[in-house]
Amino acid sequence: MMTQYLALKAEAGDCLLFYRMGDFFELFFEDAKLAAQVLDIALTSRGEHLGVPIPMCGVPVHSAEGYLARLIKAGCRVAIAEQVETPEEAKKRGGSKALVARDIVRFVTAGTLTEEALLEPRRANVLAAVCEVRGTCAIAACDISTGRMELEECPPERLGAALARLGASELVAPEGWDDAPAEAFPRPSRDFASEAGEARLKAVHGVATLDGFGQFSRALLAAAGGLIAYLDHAGRGKLPLLLPPVIVGASAHLAMDEATRASLEILVSSQGGRKGSLVEAVDRCVTGAGARQLAEDLAAPLTDRAAIEERLALVAWLHGDALLRGDLRAVLRAAPDVGRALGRIVAGRGSPRDLGQLRDGLSEARRIHDHLLHRADRPALLDRLLPSLSGHGALVDHLTRALVPSPPTERGQGGYIAEGYDAALDELRRISGDARRAIAALEAKYRDQTGIAALKVRHNGVLGYFIEVPAGRADALMMPDSGFTHRQTMAGAVRFNALALHEEASRIAEAGGHALAAEEAHFEEMIALAIAARQSIAATAAALARIDVAAGLAERAAEGGWCPPQVVDEPCLAITGGRHPVVEAALAAKGERFVANDCTLLPDDRLWLVGGPNMGGKSTFLRQNALIVLLAQAGSFVPAEAARVGLVDRLFSRVGASDNLARGRSTFMVEMVETAAILAQASERSFVILDEVGRGTSTYDGLALAWAVVEAVHGVNRCRCLFATHYHELARLADSCEALSLHHVRAREWKGDLVLLHEVAEGPADRSYGLAVAKLAGVPAPVVARAKAVLERLEKGRAETGGLAAGLGDLPLFAAAAEARADLVDTLRERLKGLDVDALSPREALDLLYDLKREAGAEG
Ligand code: ADP
C-alpha cells in the first residue's frame, strides 16, 4: 500500500494527498502533521516506514467538504485520490490480496472550487493566470463556478492594479519568470506558449478561429493557455464551464491600485472582513449572483460615459417605481443561483438538485421576462437584457416533467425522477413497492407461523433482508425443516432467512437496480441538455444578476435618500451635501447624525488643502468624495443631494504612514513608494486623495515632503486632489499655487471643551486643537495641563524663530513677508535668552507669557 501511496504522493507534488480508504480520506507523513494542526484533529500513526512509525490522520468522506474548506482557507491545496475500482474488481483482477487501484481524480485549490458548501454565495471566486510576452503582461481570469472568463493586457507597471481589481483567490504564473507576482503558483512555462494557448481556446469552444471572440495578442493567448492548462491539470482532464473570453481594455475601467482599494475599503474593511466595507454599506441585492456582480462593479467602475449612463438609467427607472421594484425583488429572492448550479453541472459535479435549480431559476427568469415585457418605458439596458431571460422553454418543460419538486443532492438512492415521466420506471417502482408491502405482510405471516410476537423482518447493508428473533426463541427456527435458514447469531438475537423473503428481496433488489439505472440515464440526458444550452443559461444568469444589482441599488438609494449623479466629461467634481455611506451608517446605528459636506473641485480650483483638528472629519471627507466618484462610475446613485462628476480615469487614495499597520517594509517607506506611484501616474483626469502624507517621518522631513508633493500634484499632475494635513505651514502654498484653495473642518472650544462640528469650511485652520483632542480622548487632566505649559514655551520659541516654516522665507515667494517680521522679535529674544525655563513654575510661566505678550503688543 505504501508503494501505491508514495507514487500518488509524488504525483500530487506539494498538494496534501487525501488518500481514500473505505469511508475515510487518510493523510500520512508531513501531510498528516500539517492537516492535523490546521484541522485540529488527532494525529495517530500506522505501521512503519523505514523503521519509524508513519504519522497519520483522517477525515470521514461524508464530511470531507468542511475539512477541505478549512484547509483551502489556510492556503493548502489538496489532491483527492479515490478508489477507482471496487474491492470485488480488485480481487477479480489480482486475487484476494490485490490492492484496490487508486488515482488522483481532482486537485482542490482555492481557485478551482465549485462546491456550494465551499463557495461564498456573495463573492466571486476568481482563478487567474499571468505571464509576460515581450514586455507586455497578460492576465487570463475566470470564475469557474459561473464560467466567466476575462482577458486583459497591460504594461508590467500596471499589473499590480489589474490584479488588484480581480482579487483572485488563486494565481498561477510560468515558473522561472523573475517578475512573477510573489503570491503566484509556478506552473510549467510550456503551458504558457501562445500557439498552444490558441489551440486550447479553440478546442474549448469548438471553433476553428477565434475571430468571433475578438483580437487576441500573443500575450493574451499565452495567458489563456496557461489558465486552461492549469484547469485541465486540476480537473485531471475534465474542464469546467468556460464561456467565450471577454477582452477587457485597460482603459475600460477606473484604475485603482492595491493601496487605493485597501484604503477605500471597497470590498474588505481595514479589519479584514466584509463588515465595514463599502460593498456592505451598498449591497441590497437579494441574490448571491447579484451581490457578486455588485462587488465586481464596485471593484471595476467604468470609464465610458454611455455605459455608465445606461446603468444609471435602469437604476433610476427602478428607483421611480417602488411597486415594480418590490415585485421584482420578491421573485428574484426566491430564485436559485442558476450560474453556480450550471458551473457544477459542466464541471461534472452536478446533482439532481442542481438540475432542479436550473428548472426553478430559468422559469423565474421567464416570469420576470413576461412581467417586464408589457412595460413600454423600458430603459435601453433592460431592453438588451430581456431576450436573455426567456428562450429556455423546452429545457424547463423537460426538467419540470422529469424531476420531483425538490430533487436531492445525492443521486445514489434514486427517487429524483418524477412519477409519470417514464412508464417503465414507474412499473419498476411499483414492483419494488409491491415487494416491500409483501415483505411487511411476510412479517405478520411468520409471526403467526412461529408464534413469536417479537419476530421482526429487518434490513441492513451487509445481510440485506433477514428475520430476527430473540435468542431464547430461536430453537424452533433452527430445526432443519422449519423453513428458515440460519444466517447470524448475535448477543441477544438470532437472524434467519426464508425462501419467500429471499424472493421478495431479490425482486426489490432487481427492480431497484433497474430503476436506478433508468433514473441515471434520464439524469445524464438532462445534464447533456443543460450543457448544450450552457451559454444561453449563463446569459440568463448574468441578466438576472444585472437586474438584481440595479434593483438593489435603487432600493439603497431610496433607503438613504441618494441622488443620481450627473456624469460629465469636464474634469470637475461638484458635490452638494455629500456623505460617507459607511460612516453615516455607523453613526446612524448609534443614533448620531452625519454632517453632510460640499466639495467643488474645478479646473481653476482643483486642489483643496483640508486642515483642522484630528478627529475633525478630514479623512471621512476625503474618502466620501472618492467613494462618490467610484459609486457614480459603477452606475450607482450616490449619497449626496446633488453630484456632478467629471469622469475620472484613475483614482488614488493614500493615508499617511502612521495610520497604516506595518506591512513588512517600514511604513514610511511604503508611504513614499505609494506617493511616488501617484506622482508618476496621475493624469489631468485623475482624482487623488492624500491624507496626512509626510507624517510618517520627522516634522521637518514630513513638512518638506508634503510641501513638495502638493506643488508637484498641483503643477505637474494637475489632477483633482484633496489633501488633508495638520501642517499649518502648508497654508502658505495658497499664495504660489493658483488652483489651490484652503479649507478646514470646523471646531469650537465651548466652556473649555472642544466641539468637533465635522463641517468643512473655507479658509485655513486657525489652530490644531491637539490638546483639546487629547482631553476629549481622556488623557488625564494633569498631563494635559503639563502639555499646555510645554506648548506655550514651544510657541514662544516659535514666535522667536519664525516657526517651523521660517526657512521657507528663503523661498523667493515668501521672502518679503518674512522680512517684515524680522525686527519685531528682537527685544523679546533678549528677554527670552536670559530665562532659566526649568526654574519657572507653570504659574510663573503663565505670568511671564502675559508679560511677554503685552510687550510684543506694545512693540507691534
Ligand atoms: P480626521 O481625519 O480629521 O482625524 P476622521 O475623518 O477620521 O477625522 O473622523 C473622525 C470621526 O469623526 C469619525 O470616525 C466619525 O465618527 C466622525 N465624523 C467624521 N466626519 C463626520 C461627519 N461629516 N459627520 C459626523 N461625524 C463625522
Short mmCIF file of N, CA and C in Angstrom, two decimals, residues 344-415:
data_model
loop_
_atom_site.label_atom_id
_atom_site.label_comp_id
_atom_site.label_asym_id
_atom_site.label_seq_id
_atom_site.Cartn_x
_atom_site.Cartn_y
_atom_site.Cartn_z
N ARG A 344 -21.43 23.75 -11.63
CA ARG A 344 -21.21 22.40 -11.11
C ARG A 344 -21.57 21.35 -12.17
N ILE A 345 -22.64 21.60 -12.89
CA ILE A 345 -23.06 20.63 -13.90
C ILE A 345 -21.99 20.46 -14.98
N VAL A 346 -21.47 21.59 -15.47
CA VAL A 346 -20.48 21.49 -16.54
C VAL A 346 -19.19 20.88 -16.02
N ALA A 347 -18.86 21.11 -14.75
CA ALA A 347 -17.63 20.55 -14.18
C ALA A 347 -17.78 19.06 -13.89
N GLY A 348 -18.95 18.50 -14.18
CA GLY A 348 -19.13 17.07 -13.95
C GLY A 348 -19.48 16.76 -12.51
N ARG A 349 -19.87 17.77 -11.74
CA ARG A 349 -20.21 17.54 -10.34
C ARG A 349 -21.65 17.93 -10.07
N GLY A 350 -22.45 17.93 -11.11
CA GLY A 350 -23.85 18.33 -10.94
C GLY A 350 -24.66 17.26 -10.25
N SER A 351 -25.73 17.69 -9.58
CA SER A 351 -26.59 16.74 -8.88
C SER A 351 -28.02 16.98 -9.35
N PRO A 352 -28.95 16.07 -9.00
CA PRO A 352 -30.35 16.32 -9.34
C PRO A 352 -30.81 17.66 -8.79
N ARG A 353 -30.30 18.04 -7.62
CA ARG A 353 -30.70 19.32 -7.05
C ARG A 353 -30.29 20.48 -7.96
N ASP A 354 -29.09 20.38 -8.55
CA ASP A 354 -28.64 21.44 -9.46
C ASP A 354 -29.58 21.55 -10.66
N LEU A 355 -30.03 20.40 -11.17
CA LEU A 355 -30.98 20.44 -12.29
C LEU A 355 -32.28 21.11 -11.84
N GLY A 356 -32.69 20.79 -10.63
CA GLY A 356 -33.89 21.43 -10.07
C GLY A 356 -33.70 22.93 -9.97
N GLN A 357 -32.50 23.35 -9.61
CA GLN A 357 -32.23 24.79 -9.51
C GLN A 357 -32.29 25.46 -10.87
N LEU A 358 -31.76 24.78 -11.88
CA LEU A 358 -31.88 25.33 -13.24
C LEU A 358 -33.34 25.50 -13.60
N ARG A 359 -34.12 24.45 -13.36
CA ARG A 359 -35.55 24.48 -13.70
C ARG A 359 -36.21 25.68 -13.02
N ASP A 360 -35.99 25.82 -11.72
CA ASP A 360 -36.68 26.89 -10.97
C ASP A 360 -36.16 28.27 -11.37
N GLY A 361 -34.84 28.37 -11.50
CA GLY A 361 -34.24 29.66 -11.83
C GLY A 361 -34.67 30.13 -13.21
N LEU A 362 -34.63 29.22 -14.17
CA LEU A 362 -34.97 29.60 -15.53
C LEU A 362 -36.44 29.93 -15.66
N SER A 363 -37.30 29.25 -14.90
CA SER A 363 -38.71 29.60 -15.04
C SER A 363 -39.02 30.92 -14.32
N GLU A 364 -38.28 31.21 -13.24
CA GLU A 364 -38.45 32.54 -12.63
C GLU A 364 -38.01 33.62 -13.61
N ALA A 365 -36.91 33.35 -14.32
CA ALA A 365 -36.41 34.33 -15.30
C ALA A 365 -37.51 34.61 -16.34
N ARG A 366 -38.17 33.54 -16.72
CA ARG A 366 -39.26 33.69 -17.70
C ARG A 366 -40.39 34.56 -17.14
N ARG A 367 -40.70 34.34 -15.88
CA ARG A 367 -41.77 35.16 -15.26
C ARG A 367 -41.38 36.62 -15.26
N ILE A 368 -40.12 36.88 -14.93
CA ILE A 368 -39.66 38.28 -14.91
C ILE A 368 -39.75 38.86 -16.32
N HIS A 369 -39.35 38.06 -17.28
CA HIS A 369 -39.42 38.48 -18.69
C HIS A 369 -40.84 38.91 -19.04
N ASP A 370 -41.81 38.04 -18.72
CA ASP A 370 -43.19 38.33 -19.09
C ASP A 370 -43.71 39.56 -18.37
N HIS A 371 -43.27 39.70 -17.13
CA HIS A 371 -43.70 40.84 -16.32
C HIS A 371 -43.21 42.16 -16.93
N LEU A 372 -41.96 42.15 -17.42
CA LEU A 372 -41.37 43.38 -17.91
C LEU A 372 -41.75 43.68 -19.36
N LEU A 373 -42.16 42.64 -20.05
CA LEU A 373 -42.44 42.77 -21.47
C LEU A 373 -43.54 43.80 -21.74
N HIS A 374 -44.46 43.92 -20.79
CA HIS A 374 -45.60 44.82 -21.01
C HIS A 374 -45.28 46.27 -20.70
N ARG A 375 -44.10 46.50 -20.20
CA ARG A 375 -43.77 47.89 -19.87
C ARG A 375 -43.23 48.59 -21.11
N ALA A 376 -43.85 49.69 -21.46
CA ALA A 376 -43.46 50.38 -22.68
C ALA A 376 -42.21 51.22 -22.46
N ASP A 377 -41.99 51.67 -21.23
CA ASP A 377 -40.96 52.67 -20.97
C ASP A 377 -39.63 52.06 -20.53
N ARG A 378 -39.36 50.85 -21.02
CA ARG A 378 -38.14 50.18 -20.56
C ARG A 378 -36.87 50.93 -20.95
N PRO A 379 -35.92 51.08 -20.00
CA PRO A 379 -34.63 51.68 -20.36
C PRO A 379 -33.84 50.73 -21.28
N ALA A 380 -32.88 51.32 -22.00
CA ALA A 380 -32.17 50.57 -23.04
C ALA A 380 -31.48 49.32 -22.50
N LEU A 381 -30.86 49.43 -21.33
CA LEU A 381 -30.12 48.28 -20.79
C LEU A 381 -31.07 47.10 -20.57
N LEU A 382 -32.24 47.41 -20.05
CA LEU A 382 -33.21 46.35 -19.79
C LEU A 382 -33.68 45.72 -21.10
N ASP A 383 -33.85 46.56 -22.10
CA ASP A 383 -34.24 46.06 -23.42
C ASP A 383 -33.25 45.03 -23.92
N ARG A 384 -31.97 45.31 -23.67
CA ARG A 384 -30.94 44.39 -24.13
C ARG A 384 -30.92 43.10 -23.30
N LEU A 385 -31.25 43.22 -22.02
CA LEU A 385 -31.20 42.04 -21.16
C LEU A 385 -32.40 41.12 -21.38
N LEU A 386 -33.51 41.72 -21.77
CA LEU A 386 -34.77 40.99 -21.81
C LEU A 386 -34.73 39.67 -22.58
N PRO A 387 -34.18 39.67 -23.82
CA PRO A 387 -34.18 38.41 -24.57
C PRO A 387 -33.47 37.28 -23.82
N SER A 388 -32.44 37.61 -23.03
CA SER A 388 -31.71 36.56 -22.32
C SER A 388 -32.55 35.89 -21.23
N LEU A 389 -33.64 36.54 -20.85
CA LEU A 389 -34.43 35.99 -19.75
C LEU A 389 -35.40 34.90 -20.19
N SER A 390 -35.58 34.77 -21.51
CA SER A 390 -36.52 33.73 -21.95
C SER A 390 -35.79 32.77 -22.89
N GLY A 391 -36.52 31.87 -23.49
CA GLY A 391 -35.91 31.01 -24.51
C GLY A 391 -35.45 29.67 -23.99
N HIS A 392 -35.81 29.34 -22.75
CA HIS A 392 -35.42 28.02 -22.25
C HIS A 392 -36.65 27.12 -22.09
N GLY A 393 -37.71 27.49 -22.82
CA GLY A 393 -38.99 26.79 -22.64
C GLY A 393 -38.88 25.27 -22.70
N ALA A 394 -38.21 24.76 -23.74
CA ALA A 394 -38.15 23.31 -23.93
C ALA A 394 -37.39 22.66 -22.76
N LEU A 395 -36.29 23.27 -22.38
CA LEU A 395 -35.48 22.69 -21.30
C LEU A 395 -36.25 22.71 -19.97
N VAL A 396 -36.86 23.87 -19.67
CA VAL A 396 -37.60 23.97 -18.42
C VAL A 396 -38.74 22.95 -18.40
N ASP A 397 -39.40 22.84 -19.53
CA ASP A 397 -40.50 21.90 -19.64
C ASP A 397 -40.02 20.47 -19.38
N HIS A 398 -38.92 20.14 -19.99
CA HIS A 398 -38.33 18.81 -19.82
C HIS A 398 -38.00 18.56 -18.34
N LEU A 399 -37.31 19.52 -17.75
CA LEU A 399 -36.89 19.35 -16.34
C LEU A 399 -38.11 19.27 -15.44
N THR A 400 -39.15 20.06 -15.77
CA THR A 400 -40.34 20.08 -14.92
C THR A 400 -41.04 18.72 -14.95
N ARG A 401 -41.10 18.15 -16.15
CA ARG A 401 -41.78 16.85 -16.24
C ARG A 401 -40.94 15.76 -15.59
N ALA A 402 -39.62 15.87 -15.75
CA ALA A 402 -38.77 14.75 -15.36
C ALA A 402 -38.45 14.72 -13.86
N LEU A 403 -38.39 15.89 -13.23
CA LEU A 403 -37.86 15.91 -11.86
C LEU A 403 -38.95 16.03 -10.81
N VAL A 404 -38.69 15.48 -9.64
CA VAL A 404 -39.60 15.70 -8.50
C VAL A 404 -39.44 17.15 -8.05
N PRO A 405 -40.38 17.70 -7.27
CA PRO A 405 -40.31 19.13 -6.91
C PRO A 405 -39.00 19.52 -6.21
N SER A 406 -38.53 18.75 -5.21
CA SER A 406 -37.23 19.12 -4.61
C SER A 406 -36.27 17.95 -4.73
N PRO A 407 -35.52 17.91 -5.81
CA PRO A 407 -34.61 16.79 -6.03
C PRO A 407 -33.46 16.80 -5.00
N PRO A 408 -32.94 15.63 -4.66
CA PRO A 408 -31.86 15.54 -3.66
C PRO A 408 -30.50 15.89 -4.24
N THR A 409 -29.52 16.11 -3.38
CA THR A 409 -28.15 16.36 -3.84
C THR A 409 -27.48 15.05 -4.23
N GLU A 410 -27.84 13.97 -3.55
CA GLU A 410 -27.24 12.67 -3.85
C GLU A 410 -28.12 11.93 -4.84
N ARG A 411 -27.49 11.25 -5.81
CA ARG A 411 -28.36 10.52 -6.71
C ARG A 411 -28.23 9.02 -6.50
N GLY A 412 -27.40 8.58 -5.56
CA GLY A 412 -27.17 7.16 -5.30
C GLY A 412 -28.44 6.40 -4.93
N GLN A 413 -29.36 7.08 -4.25
CA GLN A 413 -30.58 6.41 -3.82
C GLN A 413 -31.71 6.52 -4.83
N GLY A 414 -31.48 7.28 -5.88
CA GLY A 414 -32.55 7.50 -6.86
C GLY A 414 -33.68 8.30 -6.25
N GLY A 415 -34.86 8.21 -6.89
CA GLY A 415 -36.03 8.88 -6.32
C GLY A 415 -36.18 10.31 -6.76
#
